mmCIF file of C-alpha atoms in Angstrom:
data_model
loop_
_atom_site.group_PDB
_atom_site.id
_atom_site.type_symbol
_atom_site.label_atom_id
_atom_site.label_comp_id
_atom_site.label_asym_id
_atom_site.label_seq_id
_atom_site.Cartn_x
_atom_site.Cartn_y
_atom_site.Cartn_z
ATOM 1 C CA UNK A 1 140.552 -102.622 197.040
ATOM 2 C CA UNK A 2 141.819 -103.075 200.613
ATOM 3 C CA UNK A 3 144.858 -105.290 201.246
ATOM 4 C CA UNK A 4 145.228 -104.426 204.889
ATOM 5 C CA UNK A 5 142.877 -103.625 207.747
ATOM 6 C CA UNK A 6 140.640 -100.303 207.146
ATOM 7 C CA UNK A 7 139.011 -99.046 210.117
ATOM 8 C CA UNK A 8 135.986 -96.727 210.972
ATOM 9 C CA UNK A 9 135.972 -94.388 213.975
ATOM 10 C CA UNK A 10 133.690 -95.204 217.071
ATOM 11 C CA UNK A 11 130.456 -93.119 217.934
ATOM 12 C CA UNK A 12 131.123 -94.266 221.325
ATOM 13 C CA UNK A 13 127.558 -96.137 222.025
ATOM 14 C CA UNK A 14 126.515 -99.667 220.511
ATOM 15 C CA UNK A 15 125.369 -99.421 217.120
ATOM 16 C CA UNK A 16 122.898 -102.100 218.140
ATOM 17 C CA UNK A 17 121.251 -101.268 221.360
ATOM 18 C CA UNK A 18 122.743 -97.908 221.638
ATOM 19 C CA UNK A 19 123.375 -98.064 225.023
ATOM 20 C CA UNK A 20 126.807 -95.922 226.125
ATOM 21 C CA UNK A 21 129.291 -96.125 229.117
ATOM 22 C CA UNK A 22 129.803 -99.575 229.145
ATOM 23 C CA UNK A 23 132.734 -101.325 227.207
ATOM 24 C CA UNK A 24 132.573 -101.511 223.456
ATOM 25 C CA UNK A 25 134.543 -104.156 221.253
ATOM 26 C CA UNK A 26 135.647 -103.401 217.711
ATOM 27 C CA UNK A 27 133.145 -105.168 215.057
ATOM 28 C CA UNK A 28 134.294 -106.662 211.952
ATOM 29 C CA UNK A 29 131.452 -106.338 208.857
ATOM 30 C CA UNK A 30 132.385 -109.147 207.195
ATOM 31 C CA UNK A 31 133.943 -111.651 210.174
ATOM 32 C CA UNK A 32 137.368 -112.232 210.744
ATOM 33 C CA UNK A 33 136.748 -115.891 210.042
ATOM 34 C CA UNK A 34 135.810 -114.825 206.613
ATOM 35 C CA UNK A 35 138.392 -112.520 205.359
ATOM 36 C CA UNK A 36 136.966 -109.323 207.154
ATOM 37 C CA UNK A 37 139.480 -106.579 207.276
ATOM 38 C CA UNK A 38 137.118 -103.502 207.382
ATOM 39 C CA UNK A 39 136.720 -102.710 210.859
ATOM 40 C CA UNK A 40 133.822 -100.445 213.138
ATOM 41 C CA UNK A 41 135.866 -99.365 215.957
ATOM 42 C CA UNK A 42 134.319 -100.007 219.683
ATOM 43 C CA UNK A 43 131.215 -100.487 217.929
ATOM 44 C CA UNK A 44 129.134 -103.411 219.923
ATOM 45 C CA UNK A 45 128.420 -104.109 223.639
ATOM 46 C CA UNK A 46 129.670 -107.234 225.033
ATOM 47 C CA UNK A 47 125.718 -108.272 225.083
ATOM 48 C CA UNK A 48 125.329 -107.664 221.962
ATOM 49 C CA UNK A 49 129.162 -109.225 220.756
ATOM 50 C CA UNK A 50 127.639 -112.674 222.457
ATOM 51 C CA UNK A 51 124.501 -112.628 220.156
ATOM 52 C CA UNK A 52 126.475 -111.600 216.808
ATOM 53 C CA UNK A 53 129.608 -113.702 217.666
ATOM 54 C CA UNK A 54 126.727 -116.504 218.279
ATOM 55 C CA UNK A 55 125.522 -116.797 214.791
ATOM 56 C CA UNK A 56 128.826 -116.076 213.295
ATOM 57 C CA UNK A 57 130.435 -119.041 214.806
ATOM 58 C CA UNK A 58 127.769 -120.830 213.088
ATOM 59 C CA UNK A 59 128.542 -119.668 209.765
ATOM 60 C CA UNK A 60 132.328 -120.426 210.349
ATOM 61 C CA UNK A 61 132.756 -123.870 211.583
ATOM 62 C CA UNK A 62 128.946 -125.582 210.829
ATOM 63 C CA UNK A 63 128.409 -123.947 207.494
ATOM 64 C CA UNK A 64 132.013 -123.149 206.134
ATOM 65 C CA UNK A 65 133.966 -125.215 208.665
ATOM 66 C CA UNK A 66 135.317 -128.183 206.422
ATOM 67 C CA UNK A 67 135.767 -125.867 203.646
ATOM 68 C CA UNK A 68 137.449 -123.060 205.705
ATOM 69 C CA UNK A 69 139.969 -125.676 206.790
ATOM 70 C CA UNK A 70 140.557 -126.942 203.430
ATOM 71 C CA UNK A 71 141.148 -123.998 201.669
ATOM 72 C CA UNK A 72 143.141 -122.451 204.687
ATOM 73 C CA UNK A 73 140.626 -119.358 205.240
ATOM 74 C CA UNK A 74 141.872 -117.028 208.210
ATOM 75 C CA UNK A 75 141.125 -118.071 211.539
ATOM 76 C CA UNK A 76 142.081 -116.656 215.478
ATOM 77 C CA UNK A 77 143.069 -120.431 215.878
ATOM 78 C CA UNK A 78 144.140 -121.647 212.474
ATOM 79 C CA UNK A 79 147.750 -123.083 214.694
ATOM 80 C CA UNK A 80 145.371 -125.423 216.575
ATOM 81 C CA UNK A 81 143.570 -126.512 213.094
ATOM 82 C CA UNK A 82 144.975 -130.279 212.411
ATOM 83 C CA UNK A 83 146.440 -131.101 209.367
ATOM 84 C CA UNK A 84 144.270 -133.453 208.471
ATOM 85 C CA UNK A 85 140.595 -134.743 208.077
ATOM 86 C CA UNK A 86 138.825 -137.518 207.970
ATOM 87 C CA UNK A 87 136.865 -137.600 205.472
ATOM 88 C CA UNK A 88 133.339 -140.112 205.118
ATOM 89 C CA UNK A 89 133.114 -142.235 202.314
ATOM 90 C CA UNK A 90 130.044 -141.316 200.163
ATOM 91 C CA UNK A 91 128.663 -144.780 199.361
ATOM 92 C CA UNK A 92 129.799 -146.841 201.961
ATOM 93 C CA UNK A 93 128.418 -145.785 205.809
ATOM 94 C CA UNK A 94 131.053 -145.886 208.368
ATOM 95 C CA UNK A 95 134.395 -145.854 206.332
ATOM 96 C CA UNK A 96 137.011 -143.165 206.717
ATOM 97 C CA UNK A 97 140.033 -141.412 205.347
ATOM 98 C CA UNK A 98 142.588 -139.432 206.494
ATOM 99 C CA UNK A 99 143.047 -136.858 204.198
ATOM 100 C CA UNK A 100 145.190 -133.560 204.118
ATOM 101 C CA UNK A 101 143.309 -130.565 204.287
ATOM 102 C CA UNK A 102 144.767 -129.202 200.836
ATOM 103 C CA UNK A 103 143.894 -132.575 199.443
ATOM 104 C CA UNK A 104 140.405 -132.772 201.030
ATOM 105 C CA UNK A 105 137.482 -131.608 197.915
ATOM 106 C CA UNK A 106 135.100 -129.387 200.460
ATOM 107 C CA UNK A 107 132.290 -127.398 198.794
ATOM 108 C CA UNK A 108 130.910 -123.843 199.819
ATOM 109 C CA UNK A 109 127.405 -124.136 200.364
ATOM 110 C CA UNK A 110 124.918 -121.169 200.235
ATOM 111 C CA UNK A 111 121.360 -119.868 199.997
ATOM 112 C CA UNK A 112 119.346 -119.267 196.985
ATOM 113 C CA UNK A 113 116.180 -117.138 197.649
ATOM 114 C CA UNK A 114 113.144 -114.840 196.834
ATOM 115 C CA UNK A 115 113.957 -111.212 197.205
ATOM 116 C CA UNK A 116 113.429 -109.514 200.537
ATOM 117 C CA UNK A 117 109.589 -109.678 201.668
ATOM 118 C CA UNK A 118 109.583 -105.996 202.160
ATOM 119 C CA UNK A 119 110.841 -105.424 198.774
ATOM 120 C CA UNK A 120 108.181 -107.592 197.569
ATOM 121 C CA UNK A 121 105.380 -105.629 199.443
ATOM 122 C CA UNK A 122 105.021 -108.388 201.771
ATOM 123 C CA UNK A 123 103.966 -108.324 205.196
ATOM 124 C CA UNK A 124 106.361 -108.481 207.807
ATOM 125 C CA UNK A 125 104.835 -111.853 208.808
ATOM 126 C CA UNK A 126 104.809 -113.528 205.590
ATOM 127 C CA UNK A 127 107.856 -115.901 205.629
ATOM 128 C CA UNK A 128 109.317 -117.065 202.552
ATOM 129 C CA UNK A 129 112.365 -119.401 204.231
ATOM 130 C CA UNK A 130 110.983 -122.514 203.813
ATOM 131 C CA UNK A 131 110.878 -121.626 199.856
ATOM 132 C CA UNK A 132 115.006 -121.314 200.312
ATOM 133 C CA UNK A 133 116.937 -123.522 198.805
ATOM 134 C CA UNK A 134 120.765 -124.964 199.192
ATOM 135 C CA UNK A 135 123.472 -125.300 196.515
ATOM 136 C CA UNK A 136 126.913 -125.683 196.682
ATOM 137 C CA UNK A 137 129.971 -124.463 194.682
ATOM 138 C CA UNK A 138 133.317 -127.076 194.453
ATOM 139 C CA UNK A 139 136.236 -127.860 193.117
ATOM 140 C CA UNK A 140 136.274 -130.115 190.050
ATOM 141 C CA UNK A 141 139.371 -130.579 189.545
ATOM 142 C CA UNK A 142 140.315 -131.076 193.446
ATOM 143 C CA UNK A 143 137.335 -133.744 193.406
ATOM 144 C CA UNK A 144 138.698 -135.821 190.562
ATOM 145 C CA UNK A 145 142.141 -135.705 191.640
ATOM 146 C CA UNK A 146 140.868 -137.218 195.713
ATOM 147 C CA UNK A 147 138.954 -140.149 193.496
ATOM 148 C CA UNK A 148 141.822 -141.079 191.944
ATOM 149 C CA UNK A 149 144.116 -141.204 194.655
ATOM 150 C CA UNK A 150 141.810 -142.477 197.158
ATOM 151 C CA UNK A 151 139.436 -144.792 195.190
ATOM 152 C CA UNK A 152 135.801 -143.252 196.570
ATOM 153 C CA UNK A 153 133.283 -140.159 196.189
ATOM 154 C CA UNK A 154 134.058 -138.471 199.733
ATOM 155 C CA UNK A 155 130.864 -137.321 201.095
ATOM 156 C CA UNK A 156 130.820 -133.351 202.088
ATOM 157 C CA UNK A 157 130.088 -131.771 205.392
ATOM 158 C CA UNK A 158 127.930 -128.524 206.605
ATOM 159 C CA UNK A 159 125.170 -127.583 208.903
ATOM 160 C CA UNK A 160 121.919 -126.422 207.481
ATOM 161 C CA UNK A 161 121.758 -123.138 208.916
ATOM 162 C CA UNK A 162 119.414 -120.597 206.937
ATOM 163 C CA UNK A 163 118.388 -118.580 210.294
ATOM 164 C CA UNK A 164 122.048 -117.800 210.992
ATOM 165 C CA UNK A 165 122.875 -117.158 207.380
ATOM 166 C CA UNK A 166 120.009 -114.538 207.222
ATOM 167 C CA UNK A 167 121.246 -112.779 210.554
ATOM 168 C CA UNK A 168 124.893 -112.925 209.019
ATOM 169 C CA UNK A 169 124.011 -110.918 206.154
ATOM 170 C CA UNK A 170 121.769 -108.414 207.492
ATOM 171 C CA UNK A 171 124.807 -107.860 210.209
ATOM 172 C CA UNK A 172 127.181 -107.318 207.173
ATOM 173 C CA UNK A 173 124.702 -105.473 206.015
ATOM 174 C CA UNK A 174 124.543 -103.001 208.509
ATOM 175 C CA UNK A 175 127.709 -102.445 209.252
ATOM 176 C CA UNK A 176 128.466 -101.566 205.886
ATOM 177 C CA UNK A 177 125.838 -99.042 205.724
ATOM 178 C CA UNK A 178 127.751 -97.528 208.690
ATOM 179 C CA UNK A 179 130.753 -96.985 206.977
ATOM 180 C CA UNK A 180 128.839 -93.984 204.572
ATOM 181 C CA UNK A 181 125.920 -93.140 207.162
ATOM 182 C CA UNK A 182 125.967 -91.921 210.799
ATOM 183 C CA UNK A 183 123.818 -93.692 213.222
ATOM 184 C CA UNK A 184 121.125 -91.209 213.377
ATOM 185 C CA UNK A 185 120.801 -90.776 209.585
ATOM 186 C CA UNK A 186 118.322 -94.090 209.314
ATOM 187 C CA UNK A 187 116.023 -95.971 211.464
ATOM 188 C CA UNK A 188 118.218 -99.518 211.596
ATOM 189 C CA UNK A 189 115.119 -101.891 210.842
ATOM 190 C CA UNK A 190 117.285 -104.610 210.621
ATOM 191 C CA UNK A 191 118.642 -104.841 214.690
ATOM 192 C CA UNK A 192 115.650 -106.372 215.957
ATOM 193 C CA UNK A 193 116.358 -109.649 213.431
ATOM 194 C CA UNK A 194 120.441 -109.237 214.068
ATOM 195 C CA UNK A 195 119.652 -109.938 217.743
ATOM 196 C CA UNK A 196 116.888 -112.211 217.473
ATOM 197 C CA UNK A 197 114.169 -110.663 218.935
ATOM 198 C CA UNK A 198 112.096 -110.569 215.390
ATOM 199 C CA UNK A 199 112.611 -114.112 213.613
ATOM 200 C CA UNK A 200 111.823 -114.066 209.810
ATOM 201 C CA UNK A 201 115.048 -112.565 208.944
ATOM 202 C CA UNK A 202 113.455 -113.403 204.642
ATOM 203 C CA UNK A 203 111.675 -110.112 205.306
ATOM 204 C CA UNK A 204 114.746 -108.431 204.542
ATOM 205 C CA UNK A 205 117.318 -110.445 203.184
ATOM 206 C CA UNK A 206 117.472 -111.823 199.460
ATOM 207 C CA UNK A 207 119.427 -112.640 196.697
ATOM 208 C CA UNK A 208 119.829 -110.320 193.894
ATOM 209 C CA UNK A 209 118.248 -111.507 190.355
ATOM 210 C CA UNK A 210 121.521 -110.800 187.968
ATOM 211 C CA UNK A 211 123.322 -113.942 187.162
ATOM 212 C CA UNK A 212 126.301 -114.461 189.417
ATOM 213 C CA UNK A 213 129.621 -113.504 188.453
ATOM 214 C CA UNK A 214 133.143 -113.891 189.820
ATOM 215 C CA UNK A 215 135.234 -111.254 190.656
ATOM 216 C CA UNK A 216 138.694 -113.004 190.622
ATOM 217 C CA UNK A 217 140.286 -109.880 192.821
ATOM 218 C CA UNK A 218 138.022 -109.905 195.447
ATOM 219 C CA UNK A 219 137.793 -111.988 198.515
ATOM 220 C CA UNK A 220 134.455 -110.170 199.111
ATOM 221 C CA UNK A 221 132.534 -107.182 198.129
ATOM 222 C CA UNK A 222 129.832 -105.069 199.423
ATOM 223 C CA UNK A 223 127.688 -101.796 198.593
ATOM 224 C CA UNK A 224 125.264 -99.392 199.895
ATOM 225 C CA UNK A 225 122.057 -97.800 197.751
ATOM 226 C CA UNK A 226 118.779 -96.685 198.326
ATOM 227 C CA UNK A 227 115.373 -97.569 196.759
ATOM 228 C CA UNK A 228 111.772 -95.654 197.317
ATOM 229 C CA UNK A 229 110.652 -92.325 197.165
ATOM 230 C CA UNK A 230 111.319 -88.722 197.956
ATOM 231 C CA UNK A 231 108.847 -89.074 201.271
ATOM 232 C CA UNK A 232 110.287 -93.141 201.815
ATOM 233 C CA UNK A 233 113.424 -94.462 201.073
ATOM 234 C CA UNK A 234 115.337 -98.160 202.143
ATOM 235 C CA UNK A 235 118.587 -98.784 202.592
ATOM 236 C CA UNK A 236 120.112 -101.664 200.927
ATOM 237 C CA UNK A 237 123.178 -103.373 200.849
ATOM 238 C CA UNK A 238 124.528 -105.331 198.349
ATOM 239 C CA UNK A 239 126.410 -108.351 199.413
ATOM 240 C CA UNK A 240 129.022 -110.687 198.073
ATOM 241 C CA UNK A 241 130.682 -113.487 200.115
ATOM 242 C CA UNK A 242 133.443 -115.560 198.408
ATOM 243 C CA UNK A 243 133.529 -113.197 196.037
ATOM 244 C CA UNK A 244 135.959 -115.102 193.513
ATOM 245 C CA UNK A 245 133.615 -117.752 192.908
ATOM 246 C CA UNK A 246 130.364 -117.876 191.619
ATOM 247 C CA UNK A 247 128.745 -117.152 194.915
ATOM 248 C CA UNK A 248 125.203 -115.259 194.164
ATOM 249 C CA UNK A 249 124.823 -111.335 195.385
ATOM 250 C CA UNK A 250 122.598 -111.060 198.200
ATOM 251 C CA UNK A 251 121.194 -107.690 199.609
ATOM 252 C CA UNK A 252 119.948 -107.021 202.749
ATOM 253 C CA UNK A 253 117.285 -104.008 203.716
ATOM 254 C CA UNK A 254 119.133 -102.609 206.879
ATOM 255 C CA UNK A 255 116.866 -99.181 206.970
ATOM 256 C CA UNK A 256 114.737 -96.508 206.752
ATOM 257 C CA UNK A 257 114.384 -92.643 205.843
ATOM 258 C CA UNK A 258 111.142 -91.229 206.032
ATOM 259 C CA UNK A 259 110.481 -87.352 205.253
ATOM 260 C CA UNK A 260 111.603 -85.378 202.434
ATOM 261 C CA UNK A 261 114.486 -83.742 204.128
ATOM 262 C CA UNK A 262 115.761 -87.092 205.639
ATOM 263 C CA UNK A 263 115.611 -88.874 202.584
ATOM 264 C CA UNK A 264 117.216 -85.353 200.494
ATOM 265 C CA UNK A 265 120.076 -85.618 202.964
ATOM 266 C CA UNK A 266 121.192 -89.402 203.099
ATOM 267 C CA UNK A 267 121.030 -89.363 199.416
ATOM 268 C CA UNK A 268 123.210 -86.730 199.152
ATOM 269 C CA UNK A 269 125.775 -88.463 201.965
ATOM 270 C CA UNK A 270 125.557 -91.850 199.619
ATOM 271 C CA UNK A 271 125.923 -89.247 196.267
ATOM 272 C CA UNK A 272 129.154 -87.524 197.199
ATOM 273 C CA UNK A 273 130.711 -91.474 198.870
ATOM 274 C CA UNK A 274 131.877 -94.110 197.361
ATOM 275 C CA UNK A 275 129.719 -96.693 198.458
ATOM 276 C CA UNK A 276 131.247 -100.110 197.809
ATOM 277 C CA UNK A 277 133.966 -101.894 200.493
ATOM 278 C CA UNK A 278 136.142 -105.074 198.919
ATOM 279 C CA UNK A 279 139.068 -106.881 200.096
ATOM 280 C CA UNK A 280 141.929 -109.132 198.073
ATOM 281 C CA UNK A 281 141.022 -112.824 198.467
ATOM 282 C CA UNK A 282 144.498 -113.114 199.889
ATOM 283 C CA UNK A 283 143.419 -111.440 203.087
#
């Protein structure tokens, strides 16, 4: 378990669009904004930054935002956070309440979903996201104790954002696979949908099919495997989010090994690693 920042070296070219020479900025795999400590140094081109920090923002404040600030999740501008919010009233449009944030009962919301379309021998075209669905995780306790102090249900606020959630993972993704595999070792499948120049990110992004568990000493967790077959082999990452509540395990396809010698040598890379990055929720 990491309780500080852990940091990979550089390879001294984007890991997305490979291009060297230019500036490179250090990439978190899980955002800073979530609890990322594990660190790619001078990893991403400022081009490339502007696309990932795009969708990330997303995440952060239209997804996550009211819960973020109610839980007190790390931010670069958690002094300029107020200490308050006003929160809606659930049954009666236009009414208001100033509420402190520790007081305020905010729900994480996330994606349920097929497996990955590739995993499912899909085509690459076939696109299951409008079969996704939303549910949300929350407080109980907090959510009693704001009704009776305040005297209403508050109504909850996030951004539907299922694109951006897709892109987030597969860029977690990634960069965790980077952490036991070199650059060259794969084909990186999954930078065409990280940028945005493919769209149907459910091609390879899912969520795993074991029941969801909480791992109380984890802020998050992630893991690298492979799946195929000596000649074809995908590499997967496991991903959990909010990894202390019941949050479901996702896994994104980031790549792809084909020939017998390829696919003999990253397995014996992932073999002789250990595969799995976490962090203490306190982070």
């Amino acid at each position: 378990m990491t309780h500080g920042p852990t940091f990979y070296p550089s390879t001294g070219r984007c890991i997305y669009c490979k291009v060297e020479g230019v500036r490179l900025s250090d990439e978190h795999i899980v955002p800073y904004s979530l609890g990322g400590c594990h660190v790619l140094r001078e990893a991403s081109c400022d081009s490339c930054a502007k696309i990932t920090s795009r969708f990330e923002l997303k995440i952060a404040r239209g997804l996550w935002g009211q819960a973020r600030q109610s839980f007190g999740a790390t931010s670069r501008r958690k002094n300029k956070w107020a200490k308050t919010q006003f929160v809606p009233d659930g049954e009666n449009i236009g009414r208001t309440q100033a509420v402190p944030n520790e007081e305020v009962p905010a729900v994480f919301t996330f994606y349920k979903m097929p497996p990955a379309g590739i995993l499912l021998g899909l085509d690459e075209t076939f696109d299951t996201l409008p079969s996704w669905t939303m549910a949300v995780i929350a407080d109980s306790g907090r959510q009693e104790q704001f009704e009776r102090k305040y005297g209403f249900k508050p109504a909850v606020g996030f951004r539907h954002q299922p694109q951006e959630f897709g892109q987030l993972l597969l860029k977690i993704g990634y960069g965790q696979a980077l952490t036991h595999l070199d650059c060259q070792d794969f084909e990186a499948i999954c930078v065409p949908y990280i940028l945005g120049t493919k769209p149907n990110i459910s091609w390879l992004v899912g969520t795993n099919m074991q029941e969801p568990e909480a791992l109380p000493d984890f802020g998050y967790s992630s893991r690298t495997k492979a799946f195929g077959t000596t000649e074809l082999l995908y590499i997967i990452s496991d991903i959990k989010l909010w990894a202390n509540t019941f949050m479901p395990w996702y896994h994104a396809v980031v790549g792809r090994v084909q020939g017998r010698d390829k696919v003999r040598d990253v397995l014996d890379k992932l073999a002789n690693t250990n595969t799995s990055i976490d962090n203490s929720p306190t982070n």
